[in-house]
Amino acid sequence: MEVVVKENYDEISKLAAQMIADLIRKKKNAVLGLATGSTPLGTYKELVRMHKEEGLDFSGIITFNLDEYVGLPPLHPESYRYFMNTNLFDQINVKKENTNVPDGNAEDQDLSCQEYEDKIKKMGGLDIQLLGIGGNGHIAFNEPGSSLSSRTRTKTLTEKTRQDNARFFNNDITLVPKYAVTMGIGTIMDAGEIILLANGTNKADAVAQAVEGPVSSHCPASALQSHKMVTMIFDKEAASKLKDHYPTDPVRNKKV
Ligand code: F6R
């Protein structure tokens, strides 16, 4: 596990985008695991810039998103499919048919979740998974108490998560869906590489628990401590409750 602490949100976004771009340049048909929420927006903006200004080619990549609300139509402005189309897919040259978001409207949720797992496997597994972290330590919608070996399934969202996300629903918690389909912690842990991003003081407690606390389902992100290749990139505020000191660059960026 590598932890790096950057000056600000712009720097964490650029580093994450650079790591993803490096992979895509090396492996044209890379399988990317993607996240929604406010944290990865800067990363997506930078990837779009790289596409437009540097010709970064997404035509061979395959993507799988972490999660989707249950019951929102795909065209609902707060659905994660809509979020991904607007903030990334519509602005790069990825083939739409190669982008996957869990189906929050499937008639048979269990079957649909199994099919999602099967498709990830069929595509060769996730090469890299981008993650944010919830204020309660969740990754994807694996809320505290989730099994560390869980797979894609439907989960009930906690009150804390619904409150945190009410800002996207006119600050009206009654409009926030109660359930979501989410990759499991086991699904995420199978990715070849993981990048976890966090910024802002409201993430400081969760980050401290995830990095320096015990591995526990109480803080789902703590499971990442046992992943073989995870880079956690924080801004100073998100890192403010960490006790140890961490470098500003991952080893891969060191000039020798
Ligand atoms: C989103 C996701 C969530 C978010 C987390 C942080 O696909 O899986 O776990 O990463 O809730 O959300 P933001 O970035 O909005 O603070």
PDB file of N, CA and C in Angstrom, residues 122-169:
ATOM      1  N   LYS A 122     -15.062 -12.198 -17.748  1.00  0.00           N
ATOM      2  CA  LYS A 122     -14.929 -12.498 -19.180  1.00  0.00           C
ATOM      3  C   LYS A 122     -14.000 -11.494 -19.878  1.00  0.00           C
ATOM      4  N   MET A 123     -14.024 -10.263 -19.417  1.00  0.00           N
ATOM      5  CA  MET A 123     -13.174  -9.220 -20.014  1.00  0.00           C
ATOM      6  C   MET A 123     -11.746  -9.282 -19.472  1.00  0.00           C
ATOM      7  N   GLY A 124     -11.481 -10.252 -18.618  1.00  0.00           N
ATOM      8  CA  GLY A 124     -10.116 -10.427 -18.117  1.00  0.00           C
ATOM      9  C   GLY A 124      -9.876  -9.787 -16.757  1.00  0.00           C
ATOM     10  N   GLY A 125     -10.932  -9.263 -16.124  1.00  0.00           N
ATOM     11  CA  GLY A 125     -10.781  -8.655 -14.796  1.00  0.00           C
ATOM     12  C   GLY A 125     -10.414  -7.180 -14.911  1.00  0.00           C
ATOM     13  N   LEU A 126     -10.587  -6.481 -13.796  1.00  0.00           N
ATOM     14  CA  LEU A 126     -10.311  -5.039 -13.784  1.00  0.00           C
ATOM     15  C   LEU A 126      -8.806  -4.819 -13.697  1.00  0.00           C
ATOM     16  N   ASP A 127      -8.249  -4.060 -14.646  1.00  0.00           N
ATOM     17  CA  ASP A 127      -6.820  -3.744 -14.569  1.00  0.00           C
ATOM     18  C   ASP A 127      -6.566  -2.717 -13.476  1.00  0.00           C
ATOM     19  N   ILE A 128      -7.481  -1.758 -13.395  1.00  0.00           N
ATOM     20  CA  ILE A 128      -7.308  -0.708 -12.386  1.00  0.00           C
ATOM     21  C   ILE A 128      -8.684  -0.295 -11.890  1.00  0.00           C
ATOM     22  N   GLN A 129      -8.795  -0.020 -10.613  1.00  0.00           N
ATOM     23  CA  GLN A 129     -10.072   0.439 -10.057  1.00  0.00           C
ATOM     24  C   GLN A 129      -9.860   1.782  -9.369  1.00  0.00           C
ATOM     25  N   LEU A 130     -10.628   2.769  -9.783  1.00  0.00           N
ATOM     26  CA  LEU A 130     -10.590   4.088  -9.163  1.00  0.00           C
ATOM     27  C   LEU A 130     -11.675   4.135  -8.085  1.00  0.00           C
ATOM     28  N   LEU A 131     -11.309   4.637  -6.905  1.00  0.00           N
ATOM     29  CA  LEU A 131     -12.267   4.690  -5.792  1.00  0.00           C
ATOM     30  C   LEU A 131     -12.277   6.053  -5.115  1.00  0.00           C
ATOM     31  N   GLY A 132     -13.450   6.447  -4.612  1.00  0.00           N
ATOM     32  CA  GLY A 132     -13.543   7.502  -3.617  1.00  0.00           C
ATOM     33  C   GLY A 132     -13.824   6.812  -2.287  1.00  0.00           C
ATOM     34  N   ILE A 133     -13.978   7.598  -1.238  1.00  0.00           N
ATOM     35  CA  ILE A 133     -14.300   7.006   0.067  1.00  0.00           C
ATOM     36  C   ILE A 133     -15.437   7.809   0.697  1.00  0.00           C
ATOM     37  N   GLY A 134     -16.388   7.105   1.293  1.00  0.00           N
ATOM     38  CA  GLY A 134     -17.493   7.795   1.955  1.00  0.00           C
ATOM     39  C   GLY A 134     -17.047   8.333   3.310  1.00  0.00           C
ATOM     40  N   GLY A 135     -17.787   9.288   3.843  1.00  0.00           N
ATOM     41  CA  GLY A 135     -17.473   9.831   5.169  1.00  0.00           C
ATOM     42  C   GLY A 135     -17.551   8.756   6.245  1.00  0.00           C
ATOM     43  N   ASN A 136     -18.232   7.652   5.964  1.00  0.00           N
ATOM     44  CA  ASN A 136     -18.304   6.541   6.931  1.00  0.00           C
ATOM     45  C   ASN A 136     -17.351   5.402   6.564  1.00  0.00           C
ATOM     46  N   GLY A 137     -16.431   5.667   5.632  1.00  0.00           N
ATOM     47  CA  GLY A 137     -15.435   4.652   5.268  1.00  0.00           C
ATOM     48  C   GLY A 137     -15.901   3.700   4.182  1.00  0.00           C
ATOM     49  N   HIS A 138     -17.071   3.948   3.593  1.00  0.00           N
ATOM     50  CA  HIS A 138     -17.516   3.003   2.556  1.00  0.00           C
ATOM     51  C   HIS A 138     -16.686   3.148   1.278  1.00  0.00           C
ATOM     52  N   ILE A 139     -16.568   2.063   0.550  1.00  0.00           N
ATOM     53  CA  ILE A 139     -16.042   2.113  -0.821  1.00  0.00           C
ATOM     54  C   ILE A 139     -17.125   1.519  -1.717  1.00  0.00           C
ATOM     55  N   ALA A 140     -17.291   2.108  -2.902  1.00  0.00           N
ATOM     56  CA  ALA A 140     -18.516   1.862  -3.677  1.00  0.00           C
ATOM     57  C   ALA A 140     -19.674   2.056  -2.697  1.00  0.00           C
ATOM     58  N   PHE A 141     -20.704   1.217  -2.723  1.00  0.00           N
ATOM     59  CA  PHE A 141     -21.742   1.366  -1.701  1.00  0.00           C
ATOM     60  C   PHE A 141     -21.660   0.221  -0.704  1.00  0.00           C
ATOM     61  N   ASN A 142     -20.448  -0.215  -0.421  1.00  0.00           N
ATOM     62  CA  ASN A 142     -20.238  -1.192   0.640  1.00  0.00           C
ATOM     63  C   ASN A 142     -20.169  -0.430   1.953  1.00  0.00           C
ATOM     64  N   GLU A 143     -21.306  -0.406   2.616  1.00  0.00           N
ATOM     65  CA  GLU A 143     -21.422   0.365   3.847  1.00  0.00           C
ATOM     66  C   GLU A 143     -20.756  -0.387   5.002  1.00  0.00           C
ATOM     67  N   PRO A 144     -20.479   0.308   6.124  1.00  0.00           N
ATOM     68  CA  PRO A 144     -19.891  -0.376   7.279  1.00  0.00           C
ATOM     69  C   PRO A 144     -20.676  -1.645   7.626  1.00  0.00           C
ATOM     70  N   GLY A 145     -19.938  -2.703   7.881  1.00  0.00           N
ATOM     71  CA  GLY A 145     -20.572  -3.986   8.175  1.00  0.00           C
ATOM     72  C   GLY A 145     -20.604  -4.901   6.968  1.00  0.00           C
ATOM     73  N   SER A 146     -20.226  -4.384   5.796  1.00  0.00           N
ATOM     74  CA  SER A 146     -20.212  -5.231   4.594  1.00  0.00           C
ATOM     75  C   SER A 146     -19.111  -6.283   4.710  1.00  0.00           C
ATOM     76  N   SER A 147     -19.419  -7.462   4.215  1.00  0.00           N
ATOM     77  CA  SER A 147     -18.405  -8.523   4.236  1.00  0.00           C
ATOM     78  C   SER A 147     -17.205  -8.104   3.381  1.00  0.00           C
ATOM     79  N   LEU A 148     -16.020  -8.374   3.888  1.00  0.00           N
ATOM     80  CA  LEU A 148     -14.822  -7.998   3.144  1.00  0.00           C
ATOM     81  C   LEU A 148     -14.641  -8.877   1.904  1.00  0.00           C
ATOM     82  N   SER A 149     -15.418  -9.947   1.802  1.00  0.00           N
ATOM     83  CA  SER A 149     -15.306 -10.769   0.586  1.00  0.00           C
ATOM     84  C   SER A 149     -16.571 -10.682  -0.273  1.00  0.00           C
ATOM     85  N   SER A 150     -17.384  -9.656  -0.048  1.00  0.00           N
ATOM     86  CA  SER A 150     -18.648  -9.542  -0.777  1.00  0.00           C
ATOM     87  C   SER A 150     -18.443  -9.343  -2.276  1.00  0.00           C
ATOM     88  N   ARG A 151     -19.469  -9.748  -3.037  1.00  0.00           N
ATOM     89  CA  ARG A 151     -19.480  -9.568  -4.501  1.00  0.00           C
ATOM     90  C   ARG A 151     -20.623  -8.612  -4.869  1.00  0.00           C
ATOM     91  N   THR A 152     -20.773  -8.342  -6.153  1.00  0.00           N
ATOM     92  CA  THR A 152     -21.815  -7.415  -6.614  1.00  0.00           C
ATOM     93  C   THR A 152     -23.202  -7.851  -6.118  1.00  0.00           C
ATOM     94  N   ARG A 153     -23.908  -6.913  -5.528  1.00  0.00           N
ATOM     95  CA  ARG A 153     -25.218  -7.218  -4.937  1.00  0.00           C
ATOM     96  C   ARG A 153     -25.965  -5.925  -4.623  1.00  0.00           C
ATOM     97  N   THR A 154     -27.202  -6.057  -4.172  1.00  0.00           N
ATOM     98  CA  THR A 154     -27.979  -4.873  -3.771  1.00  0.00           C
ATOM     99  C   THR A 154     -27.747  -4.605  -2.292  1.00  0.00           C
ATOM    100  N   LYS A 155     -27.519  -3.337  -1.951  1.00  0.00           N
ATOM    101  CA  LYS A 155     -27.286  -2.972  -0.548  1.00  0.00           C
ATOM    102  C   LYS A 155     -28.237  -1.856  -0.135  1.00  0.00           C
ATOM    103  N   THR A 156     -28.576  -1.840   1.139  1.00  0.00           N
ATOM    104  CA  THR A 156     -29.345  -0.728   1.701  1.00  0.00           C
ATOM    105  C   THR A 156     -28.363   0.382   2.046  1.00  0.00           C
ATOM    106  N   LEU A 157     -28.670   1.601   1.636  1.00  0.00           N
ATOM    107  CA  LEU A 157     -27.781   2.725   1.959  1.00  0.00           C
ATOM    108  C   LEU A 157     -28.027   3.178   3.399  1.00  0.00           C
ATOM    109  N   THR A 158     -26.957   3.559   4.087  1.00  0.00           N
ATOM    110  CA  THR A 158     -27.123   4.050   5.460  1.00  0.00           C
ATOM    111  C   THR A 158     -27.688   5.469   5.425  1.00  0.00           C
ATOM    112  N   GLU A 159     -28.222   5.859   6.557  1.00  0.00           N
ATOM    113  CA  GLU A 159     -28.752   7.211   6.720  1.00  0.00           C
ATOM    114  C   GLU A 159     -27.647   8.237   6.425  1.00  0.00           C
ATOM    115  N   LYS A 160     -26.424   7.937   6.893  1.00  0.00           N
ATOM    116  CA  LYS A 160     -25.291   8.865   6.715  1.00  0.00           C
ATOM    117  C   LYS A 160     -25.000   9.075   5.222  1.00  0.00           C
ATOM    118  N   THR A 161     -24.987   7.972   4.477  1.00  0.00           N
ATOM    119  CA  THR A 161     -24.715   8.078   3.040  1.00  0.00           C
ATOM    120  C   THR A 161     -25.841   8.839   2.340  1.00  0.00           C
ATOM    121  N   ARG A 162     -27.083   8.572   2.736  1.00  0.00           N
ATOM    122  CA  ARG A 162     -28.210   9.269   2.091  1.00  0.00           C
ATOM    123  C   ARG A 162     -28.167  10.757   2.422  1.00  0.00           C
ATOM    124  N   GLN A 163     -27.765  11.066   3.665  1.00  0.00           N
ATOM    125  CA  GLN A 163     -27.625  12.487   4.022  1.00  0.00           C
ATOM    126  C   GLN A 163     -26.503  13.136   3.213  1.00  0.00           C
ATOM    127  N   ASP A 164     -25.350  12.426   3.129  1.00  0.00           N
ATOM    128  CA  ASP A 164     -24.199  12.964   2.375  1.00  0.00           C
ATOM    129  C   ASP A 164     -24.588  13.223   0.921  1.00  0.00           C
ATOM    130  N   ASN A 165     -25.412  12.338   0.360  1.00  0.00           N
ATOM    131  CA  ASN A 165     -25.731  12.441  -1.068  1.00  0.00           C
ATOM    132  C   ASN A 165     -26.970  13.285  -1.358  1.00  0.00           C
ATOM    133  N   ALA A 166     -27.639  13.739  -0.293  1.00  0.00           N
ATOM    134  CA  ALA A 166     -28.835  14.570  -0.490  1.00  0.00           C
ATOM    135  C   ALA A 166     -28.477  15.843  -1.244  1.00  0.00           C
ATOM    136  N   ARG A 167     -27.178  16.259  -1.158  1.00  0.00           N
ATOM    137  CA  ARG A 167     -26.786  17.483  -1.870  1.00  0.00           C
ATOM    138  C   ARG A 167     -26.991  17.367  -3.379  1.00  0.00           C
ATOM    139  N   PHE A 168     -27.012  16.137  -3.880  1.00  0.00           N
ATOM    140  CA  PHE A 168     -27.263  15.944  -5.315  1.00  0.00           C
ATOM    141  C   PHE A 168     -28.764  15.873  -5.633  1.00  0.00           C
ATOM    142  N   PHE A 169     -29.589  15.829  -4.587  1.00  0.00           N
ATOM    143  CA  PHE A 169     -31.048  15.682  -4.778  1.00  0.00           C
ATOM    144  C   PHE A 169     -31.771  16.867  -4.117  1.00  0.00           C
TER     145      PHE A 169
END
